[in-house]
Short mmCIF file of C-alpha atoms in Angstrom, two decimals:
data_model
loop_
_atom_site.label_atom_id
_atom_site.label_comp_id
_atom_site.label_asym_id
_atom_site.label_seq_id
_atom_site.Cartn_x
_atom_site.Cartn_y
_atom_site.Cartn_z
CA UNK A 16 0.00 0.00 0.00
CA UNK A 17 1.00 3.62 -0.49
CA UNK A 18 2.97 4.80 2.55
CA UNK A 19 1.77 7.65 4.75
CA UNK A 20 4.92 9.47 5.78
CA UNK A 21 4.83 11.20 9.15
CA UNK A 22 7.30 13.69 10.58
CA UNK A 23 7.54 13.86 14.37
CA UNK A 24 8.74 17.00 16.13
CA UNK A 25 10.02 15.78 19.49
CA UNK A 26 10.65 12.35 20.96
CA UNK A 27 9.47 12.65 24.55
CA UNK A 28 6.91 10.59 26.42
CA UNK A 29 3.97 11.24 24.10
CA UNK A 30 5.98 10.99 20.88
CA UNK A 31 7.37 7.65 22.07
CA UNK A 32 3.77 6.60 22.65
CA UNK A 33 2.92 7.52 19.05
CA UNK A 34 5.76 5.33 17.81
CA UNK A 35 4.62 2.51 20.10
CA UNK A 36 0.95 2.61 19.04
CA UNK A 37 1.77 2.95 15.33
CA UNK A 38 4.06 -0.06 15.66
CA UNK A 39 1.76 -2.40 17.55
CA UNK A 40 -1.48 -1.36 15.82
CA UNK A 41 -0.11 -0.89 12.31
CA UNK A 42 -2.31 -3.59 10.77
CA UNK A 43 -5.54 -2.08 12.12
CA UNK A 44 -4.50 1.49 11.26
CA UNK A 45 -3.45 0.49 7.75
CA UNK A 46 -6.77 -1.24 7.19
CA UNK A 47 -8.65 1.88 8.28
CA UNK A 48 -6.82 4.33 6.02
CA UNK A 49 -5.61 1.90 3.26
CA UNK A 50 -2.14 3.41 3.62
CA UNK A 51 0.81 2.24 5.67
CA UNK A 52 1.85 4.82 8.30
CA UNK A 53 5.61 5.32 8.51
CA UNK A 54 7.51 7.69 10.77
CA UNK A 55 9.84 9.16 8.18
CA UNK A 56 11.89 11.45 10.41
CA UNK A 57 11.98 12.68 14.00
CA UNK A 58 13.34 16.05 15.05
CA UNK A 59 15.32 15.93 18.30
CA UNK A 60 17.63 18.39 20.01
CA UNK A 61 20.45 15.87 20.28
CA UNK A 62 21.23 12.55 18.65
CA UNK A 63 22.74 11.31 21.93
CA UNK A 64 19.54 9.78 23.27
CA UNK A 65 17.58 6.54 23.55
CA UNK A 66 15.94 5.39 20.33
CA UNK A 67 14.15 2.09 21.09
CA UNK A 68 12.17 2.05 17.82
CA UNK A 69 15.25 2.76 15.68
CA UNK A 70 13.68 5.90 14.22
CA UNK A 71 15.40 8.16 11.72
CA UNK A 72 16.49 11.07 13.94
CA UNK A 73 17.59 14.53 12.83
CA UNK A 74 18.59 17.76 14.54
CA UNK A 75 17.65 19.77 11.45
CA UNK A 76 13.99 20.85 11.63
CA UNK A 77 14.00 21.69 7.91
CA UNK A 78 14.21 17.97 7.16
CA UNK A 79 10.64 17.76 8.47
CA UNK A 80 8.81 21.03 7.84
CA UNK A 81 10.40 21.56 4.38
CA UNK A 82 10.49 17.88 3.40
CA UNK A 83 8.27 17.27 0.35
CA UNK A 84 8.06 13.54 1.15
CA UNK A 85 6.40 14.06 4.54
CA UNK A 86 2.58 14.11 4.45
CA UNK A 87 1.66 14.98 8.04
CA UNK A 88 3.64 16.73 10.78
CA UNK A 89 3.02 15.90 14.46
CA UNK A 90 4.30 18.54 16.88
CA UNK A 91 5.00 17.27 20.41
CA UNK A 92 7.61 19.57 21.95
CA UNK A 93 5.12 21.86 23.74
CA UNK A 94 5.47 25.52 24.66
CA UNK A 95 4.98 28.49 22.37
CA UNK A 96 8.28 28.90 20.56
CA UNK A 97 9.76 27.35 18.52
CA UNK A 98 6.62 25.16 18.17
CA UNK A 99 4.59 28.07 16.75
CA UNK A 100 7.13 28.79 14.03
CA UNK A 101 7.46 25.11 13.15
CA UNK A 102 3.68 24.65 12.83
CA UNK A 103 3.17 27.83 10.81
CA UNK A 104 5.92 26.81 8.41
CA UNK A 105 4.54 23.30 7.98
CA UNK A 106 1.01 24.61 7.30
CA UNK A 107 2.32 27.21 4.85
CA UNK A 108 4.17 24.40 3.06
CA UNK A 109 0.90 22.53 2.55
CA UNK A 110 1.32 19.97 5.31
CA UNK A 111 -1.46 19.01 7.72
CA UNK A 112 -0.42 19.29 11.37
CA UNK A 113 -1.44 17.43 14.54
CA UNK A 114 -0.48 18.77 17.95
CA UNK A 115 -1.14 18.11 21.63
CA UNK A 116 -0.02 21.65 22.50
CA UNK A 117 -2.96 23.12 24.46
CA UNK A 118 -1.14 26.34 25.41
CA UNK A 119 -0.29 27.06 21.79
CA UNK A 120 -3.81 26.34 20.51
CA UNK A 121 -5.49 28.33 23.30
CA UNK A 122 -3.36 31.40 22.60
CA UNK A 123 -2.59 31.18 18.87
CA UNK A 124 -5.24 28.76 17.61
CA UNK A 125 -7.32 31.35 15.73
CA UNK A 126 -4.33 32.37 13.63
CA UNK A 127 -3.25 28.77 13.00
CA UNK A 128 -6.75 27.60 12.03
CA UNK A 129 -7.00 30.41 9.51
CA UNK A 130 -3.56 29.55 8.12
CA UNK A 131 -4.61 25.90 7.73
CA UNK A 132 -7.79 26.96 5.93
CA UNK A 133 -5.87 29.34 3.64
CA UNK A 134 -3.54 26.49 2.61
CA UNK A 135 -6.31 23.88 2.30
CA UNK A 136 -4.78 21.60 4.93
CA UNK A 137 -5.84 20.32 8.35
CA UNK A 138 -4.91 21.33 11.89
CA UNK A 139 -6.00 18.85 14.55
CA UNK A 140 -5.51 18.91 18.35
CA UNK A 141 -7.76 16.28 19.97
CA UNK A 142 -4.97 15.28 22.36
CA UNK A 143 -4.64 18.84 23.66
CA UNK A 144 -7.69 18.67 25.94
CA UNK A 145 -8.27 15.36 27.69
CA UNK A 146 -5.67 12.86 26.55
CA UNK A 147 -7.38 9.70 25.39
CA UNK A 148 -10.94 10.99 25.91
CA UNK A 149 -12.19 12.06 22.43
CA UNK A 150 -14.15 15.08 23.67
CA UNK A 151 -13.51 17.37 20.70
CA UNK A 152 -14.63 14.70 18.26
CA UNK A 153 -17.75 14.14 20.38
CA UNK A 154 -18.57 17.87 20.23
CA UNK A 155 -17.60 18.26 16.57
CA UNK A 156 -19.37 15.19 15.21
CA UNK A 157 -21.31 13.08 17.70
CA UNK A 158 -23.25 16.01 19.17
CA UNK A 159 -23.23 18.22 16.08
CA UNK A 160 -27.05 18.28 15.98
CA UNK A 161 -27.22 19.83 19.46
CA UNK A 162 -27.08 23.31 20.81
CA UNK A 163 -24.64 22.84 23.70
CA UNK A 164 -25.76 24.46 26.94
CA UNK A 165 -22.69 23.64 29.02
CA UNK A 166 -19.44 21.72 29.06
CA UNK A 167 -17.51 21.18 32.25
CA UNK A 168 -14.76 18.88 33.30
CA UNK A 169 -12.01 17.65 35.53
CA UNK A 170 -9.30 18.28 32.95
CA UNK A 171 -6.10 18.38 34.98
CA UNK A 172 -4.98 15.10 36.49
CA UNK A 173 -2.43 16.65 38.85
CA UNK A 174 -4.99 18.84 40.61
CA UNK A 175 -7.46 15.98 40.75
CA UNK A 176 -4.84 13.69 42.30
CA UNK A 177 -3.99 16.26 44.98
CA UNK A 178 -7.64 16.89 45.91
CA UNK A 179 -8.31 13.13 45.98
CA UNK A 180 -5.40 12.56 48.35
CA UNK A 181 -6.45 15.47 50.57
CA UNK A 182 -9.93 13.97 50.77
CA UNK A 183 -8.86 10.36 51.34
CA UNK A 184 -6.14 11.11 53.88
CA UNK A 185 -7.36 14.29 55.53
CA UNK A 186 -4.00 15.79 54.62
CA UNK A 187 -2.86 19.34 53.89
CA UNK A 188 -2.42 20.68 50.35
CA UNK A 189 1.36 21.09 50.69
CA UNK A 190 1.80 17.48 51.85
CA UNK A 191 -0.22 16.08 48.93
CA UNK A 192 1.55 18.29 46.39
CA UNK A 193 4.90 16.99 47.61
CA UNK A 194 3.64 13.43 47.23
CA UNK A 195 2.39 14.16 43.69
CA UNK A 196 5.82 15.52 42.78
CA UNK A 197 7.56 12.47 44.20
CA UNK A 198 5.34 10.19 42.09
CA UNK A 199 5.90 12.23 38.93
CA UNK A 200 2.31 13.47 38.72
CA UNK A 201 3.38 17.08 39.37
CA UNK A 202 6.30 19.02 37.92
CA UNK A 203 9.06 20.54 40.04
CA UNK A 204 7.32 23.84 39.21
CA UNK A 205 3.64 22.88 39.47
CA UNK A 206 2.27 26.38 38.83
CA UNK A 207 0.40 25.60 35.59
CA UNK A 208 -1.43 22.71 37.26
CA UNK A 209 -2.25 23.95 40.75
CA UNK A 210 -3.06 27.52 39.65
CA UNK A 211 -5.49 26.30 36.99
CA UNK A 212 -3.59 27.61 33.95
CA UNK A 213 -3.29 24.22 32.25
CA UNK A 214 -7.00 23.56 32.75
CA UNK A 215 -7.78 27.05 31.43
CA UNK A 216 -5.90 26.36 28.21
CA UNK A 217 -8.02 23.24 27.76
CA UNK A 218 -11.28 24.97 28.65
CA UNK A 219 -10.55 27.67 26.05
CA UNK A 220 -10.50 24.95 23.39
CA UNK A 221 -13.56 23.17 24.79
CA UNK A 222 -15.63 26.36 24.87
CA UNK A 223 -14.71 27.24 21.31
CA UNK A 224 -15.68 23.76 20.11
CA UNK A 225 -18.91 23.73 22.13
CA UNK A 226 -20.24 27.20 21.33
CA UNK A 227 -18.54 28.18 18.09
CA UNK A 228 -16.74 31.15 19.60
CA UNK A 229 -13.17 32.29 18.86
CA UNK A 230 -10.43 30.94 21.10
CA UNK A 231 -9.95 33.57 23.82
CA UNK A 232 -7.75 32.42 26.70
CA UNK A 233 -7.58 35.90 28.22
CA UNK A 234 -11.35 35.95 28.77
CA UNK A 235 -11.29 33.14 31.36
CA UNK A 236 -11.63 33.57 35.11
CA UNK A 237 -9.05 31.25 36.70
CA UNK A 238 -8.73 29.97 40.26
CA UNK A 239 -6.36 27.26 41.46
CA UNK A 240 -6.59 24.65 44.20
CA UNK A 241 -3.82 25.99 46.43
CA UNK A 242 -6.34 27.85 48.62
CA UNK A 243 -8.29 24.68 49.45
CA UNK A 244 -7.71 23.34 52.97
CA UNK A 245 -8.43 20.01 54.60
CA UNK A 246 -11.06 21.82 56.68
CA UNK A 247 -12.86 22.90 53.48
CA UNK A 248 -12.88 19.31 52.28
CA UNK A 249 -14.06 17.95 55.62
CA UNK A 250 -16.92 20.42 55.99
CA UNK A 251 -17.96 20.02 52.35
CA UNK A 252 -18.12 16.26 52.75
CA UNK A 253 -20.31 16.59 55.83
CA UNK A 254 -22.63 18.79 53.76
CA UNK A 255 -22.83 16.13 51.02
CA UNK A 256 -20.24 17.52 48.58
CA UNK A 257 -16.82 16.70 47.16
CA UNK A 258 -14.44 19.46 46.05
CA UNK A 259 -13.24 19.07 42.47
CA UNK A 260 -11.26 21.41 40.24
CA UNK A 261 -13.58 22.08 37.29
CA UNK A 262 -13.34 23.95 34.05
CA UNK A 263 -16.84 25.29 33.34
CA UNK A 264 -18.18 26.75 30.10
CA UNK A 265 -21.85 27.66 30.26
CA UNK A 266 -23.98 29.35 27.61
CA UNK A 267 -27.00 31.47 28.56
CA UNK A 268 -29.07 34.27 27.07
CA UNK A 269 -26.75 36.79 28.74
CA UNK A 270 -23.57 35.32 27.26
CA UNK A 271 -20.91 32.74 28.10
CA UNK A 272 -19.38 32.01 31.50
CA UNK A 273 -15.82 30.69 31.28
CA UNK A 274 -14.23 29.75 34.59
CA UNK A 275 -11.73 27.33 36.08
CA UNK A 276 -12.25 26.89 39.81
CA UNK A 277 -12.54 24.60 42.81
CA UNK A 278 -16.17 23.49 42.85
CA UNK A 279 -18.44 21.63 45.23
CA UNK A 280 -20.22 18.75 43.48
CA UNK A 281 -22.76 16.39 45.08
CA UNK A 282 -21.26 13.15 46.38
CA UNK A 283 -23.90 11.37 44.28
CA UNK A 284 -22.69 12.89 40.99
CA UNK A 285 -20.29 11.12 38.64
CA UNK A 286 -17.70 13.88 39.10
CA UNK A 287 -17.33 12.93 42.77
CA UNK A 288 -16.13 9.47 41.69
CA UNK A 289 -13.50 10.68 39.20
CA UNK A 290 -10.43 10.25 41.36
CA UNK A 291 -6.65 10.21 41.16
CA UNK A 292 -5.20 11.36 37.84
CA UNK A 293 -8.31 10.51 35.81
CA UNK A 294 -10.29 13.12 33.86
CA UNK A 295 -14.06 13.45 33.56
CA UNK A 296 -16.26 15.54 31.24
CA UNK A 297 -19.92 16.51 31.49
CA UNK A 298 -21.88 17.84 28.51
CA UNK A 299 -25.43 19.21 28.44
CA UNK A 300 -27.01 19.26 24.98
CA UNK A 301 -30.52 20.41 24.18
CA UNK A 302 -31.34 17.22 22.26
CA UNK A 303 -29.40 14.47 24.04
CA UNK A 304 -29.55 15.85 27.58
CA UNK A 305 -26.65 14.95 29.85
CA UNK A 306 -23.54 13.06 28.70
CA UNK A 307 -20.58 12.02 30.85
CA UNK A 308 -17.16 10.71 29.77
CA UNK A 309 -14.28 9.62 31.98
CA UNK A 310 -10.86 8.14 31.41
CA UNK A 311 -7.13 8.76 31.17
CA UNK A 312 -6.48 12.40 30.50
CA UNK A 313 -2.74 11.99 30.04
CA UNK A 314 -0.07 9.35 29.59
CA UNK A 315 2.04 8.17 26.70
CA UNK A 316 -0.25 5.80 24.81
CA UNK A 317 -3.56 7.33 25.90
CA UNK A 318 -2.51 10.65 24.39
CA UNK A 319 -1.02 8.88 21.37
CA UNK A 320 -4.43 7.27 20.80
CA UNK A 321 -5.97 10.72 20.27
CA UNK A 322 -3.10 11.86 18.03
CA UNK A 323 -3.37 8.84 15.75
CA UNK A 324 -7.16 9.17 15.65
CA UNK A 325 -6.56 12.70 14.29
CA UNK A 326 -4.20 11.25 11.71
CA UNK A 327 -6.82 8.73 10.57
CA UNK A 328 -9.48 11.45 10.36
CA UNK A 329 -7.23 13.67 8.24
CA UNK A 330 -6.63 10.88 5.72
CA UNK A 331 -10.36 10.07 5.53
CA UNK A 332 -11.16 13.76 4.94
CA UNK A 333 -8.48 14.09 2.27
CA UNK A 334 -9.85 11.08 0.40
CA UNK A 335 -13.37 12.48 0.58
CA UNK A 336 -12.06 15.94 -0.38
CA UNK A 337 -13.89 17.10 2.72
CA UNK A 338 -12.58 19.91 4.90
CA UNK A 339 -14.02 19.18 8.35
CA UNK A 340 -13.28 22.17 10.63
CA UNK A 341 -11.27 21.31 13.72
CA UNK A 342 -13.64 23.16 16.05
CA UNK A 343 -16.78 21.92 14.31
CA UNK A 344 -17.31 25.44 12.93
CA UNK A 345 -15.73 27.16 9.93
CA UNK A 346 -13.20 29.77 11.04
CA UNK A 347 -15.12 32.61 9.37
CA UNK A 348 -18.39 31.44 10.97
CA UNK A 349 -17.32 31.72 14.60
CA UNK A 350 -19.68 33.83 16.70
CA UNK A 351 -18.28 36.45 19.10
CA UNK A 352 -20.75 35.80 21.91
CA UNK A 353 -20.24 38.10 24.93
CA UNK A 354 -18.05 36.64 27.69
CA UNK A 355 -19.57 37.46 31.06
CA UNK A 356 -17.41 39.19 33.69
CA UNK A 357 -16.97 37.57 37.11
CA UNK A 358 -19.56 39.76 38.96
CA UNK A 359 -22.21 38.51 36.48
CA UNK A 360 -21.57 34.82 37.19
CA UNK A 361 -24.58 32.96 38.54
CA UNK A 362 -24.16 30.01 40.88
CA UNK A 363 -24.90 28.38 44.22
CA UNK A 364 -22.26 29.20 46.82
CA UNK A 365 -20.38 27.80 49.78
CA UNK A 366 -19.17 30.75 51.87
CA UNK A 367 -16.70 30.16 54.67
CA UNK A 368 -15.88 32.62 57.45
CA UNK A 369 -12.96 31.75 59.71
CA UNK A 370 -13.04 33.46 63.08
CA UNK A 371 -10.38 34.06 65.74
CA UNK A 372 -10.15 32.04 68.93
CA UNK A 373 -12.21 33.34 71.87
CA UNK A 374 -14.65 35.03 69.47
CA UNK A 375 -18.30 35.36 70.49
CA UNK A 376 -19.54 32.91 67.84
CA UNK A 377 -23.21 33.60 68.49
CA UNK A 378 -22.70 37.33 67.88
CA UNK A 379 -20.66 36.66 64.71
CA UNK A 380 -23.28 34.26 63.36
CA UNK A 381 -26.08 36.74 64.01
CA UNK A 382 -24.20 39.55 62.26
CA UNK A 383 -23.43 37.32 59.25
CA UNK A 384 -27.05 36.21 59.05
CA UNK A 385 -28.24 39.81 59.11
CA UNK A 386 -25.70 40.81 56.45
CA UNK A 387 -26.59 37.85 54.22
CA UNK A 388 -30.29 38.71 54.43
CA UNK A 389 -29.56 42.19 53.11
CA UNK A 390 -27.14 41.28 50.31
CA UNK A 391 -27.62 37.79 48.85
CA UNK A 392 -31.10 38.08 47.29
CA UNK A 393 -31.45 34.29 47.54
CA UNK A 394 -32.35 31.66 50.15
CA UNK A 395 -29.43 30.60 52.34
CA UNK A 396 -28.57 28.40 55.32
CA UNK A 397 -26.06 29.35 58.02
CA UNK A 398 -24.15 26.78 60.09
CA UNK A 399 -21.51 26.89 62.82
CA UNK A 400 -18.54 24.49 62.78
CA UNK A 401 -16.86 25.24 66.10
CA UNK A 402 -14.23 22.50 65.80
CA UNK A 403 -12.97 24.18 62.60
CA UNK A 404 -13.54 27.77 63.75
CA UNK A 405 -15.83 28.36 60.79
CA UNK A 406 -19.25 29.84 60.11
CA UNK A 407 -20.58 28.46 56.83
CA UNK A 408 -23.28 29.93 54.61
CA UNK A 409 -24.78 27.71 51.88
CA UNK A 410 -26.50 30.01 49.40
CA UNK A 411 -28.94 29.13 46.62
CA UNK A 412 -28.40 30.48 43.11
CA UNK A 413 -27.59 34.18 42.93
CA UNK A 414 -25.24 36.51 41.08
CA UNK A 415 -21.65 36.80 42.21
CA UNK A 416 -21.77 40.55 42.65
CA UNK A 417 -24.01 40.16 45.70
CA UNK A 418 -21.77 37.45 47.15
CA UNK A 419 -18.67 39.60 46.76
CA UNK A 420 -20.46 42.43 48.57
CA UNK A 421 -21.22 40.09 51.47
CA UNK A 422 -17.63 38.86 51.71
CA UNK A 423 -16.22 42.39 51.66
CA UNK A 424 -18.59 43.59 54.39
CA UNK A 425 -18.00 40.45 56.48
CA UNK A 426 -14.36 41.43 56.98
CA UNK A 427 -15.60 44.42 58.96
CA UNK A 428 -17.18 42.12 61.58
CA UNK A 429 -15.04 41.84 64.72
CA UNK A 430 -13.51 38.37 65.02
CA UNK A 431 -13.63 37.41 61.31
CA UNK A 432 -10.10 36.88 60.01
CA UNK A 433 -10.69 35.16 56.66
CA UNK A 434 -13.45 34.67 54.09
CA UNK A 435 -13.68 32.20 51.24
CA UNK A 436 -15.99 31.57 48.30
CA UNK A 437 -16.37 28.19 46.59
CA UNK A 438 -19.02 27.78 43.92
CA UNK A 439 -21.45 24.84 43.96
CA UNK A 440 -22.74 22.86 40.96
CA UNK A 441 -25.94 20.93 41.74
CA UNK A 442 -26.67 19.66 38.18
#
């Protein structure tokens, strides 16, 4: 059969997974595309490295992005530069590109999608969002008949692992982060994971695919998990909730909410049972109702599965002379729906007020109750957790502006030393 020549940029964990899956599943892949996939060349920074699949290595990037024999380029080095330059050059040279680079797509995806369209080639990035879970393909094809109301997910395995360990062991955040680093689940600098930046890159792509809006990373509201304490987890569990780090994209008549945040979810919901480094995704469509997917959001061969699925789709589209848009929407048909600012968010809320020792808790509770009655514009319940030095308010759905007003005024109450807001999803 005619060979399908692939150029790999990078030979790290995921790229090695691509080589592994292409090798062991070559018969099935060849049958599906009626071409034999061959890794023609691999760009690496140095030739002094392991090469278990005996691949043809090069330190000259031009041998891939300017190589007329290579049909598809797969970029797997991550980061912005030089990956951006490599991808732009490959697309301009008429080569389809597959990438797992969520940061690059979230920030430069609009430009790259237009460049791909201008050169009549494909840009695919299924692996950029949830590893082996084919969420973009589900949104682009499987749910194409639906108007999507919301997409939300546990889309960072590191944060999910840390919160799972804090919950299971009753341990502090710092202790569980250190454990995650020791096991290789968290980087030496874990900022992108624990501050929510990695999840925000992924949510940018999800929202664009779900709602047909341009990729706009800067529009997101982002909160990490480093403010979550074991006391928050303990109290939440007693109230019937687990704390998960969710990316949430919700479409309403007012506009689109885009937020990455710690979130209380009912212990009875599927999200509460997505533990460790697994990912989970929830979709609400107006025809199908609720959909839930869960699985490995990272890892060598799980991510490679999504990359090679993109490769197969590209070949099918080329044969059919069909230009399926990567986001499910043509680039020039994207709709600039308004992105709602944080004060306009609408949610249920868990509000925590930590008080100093020897505080008159009855007086503090009464003042908080009076303040909440004047500001929240929604039903609420107030509870005292003396063993944790907390007064908790559980508030029904209201706008965030009123909640922020309550928190600001609460700091004026004698004895209150700290306030905290965690949003609740009740589904």
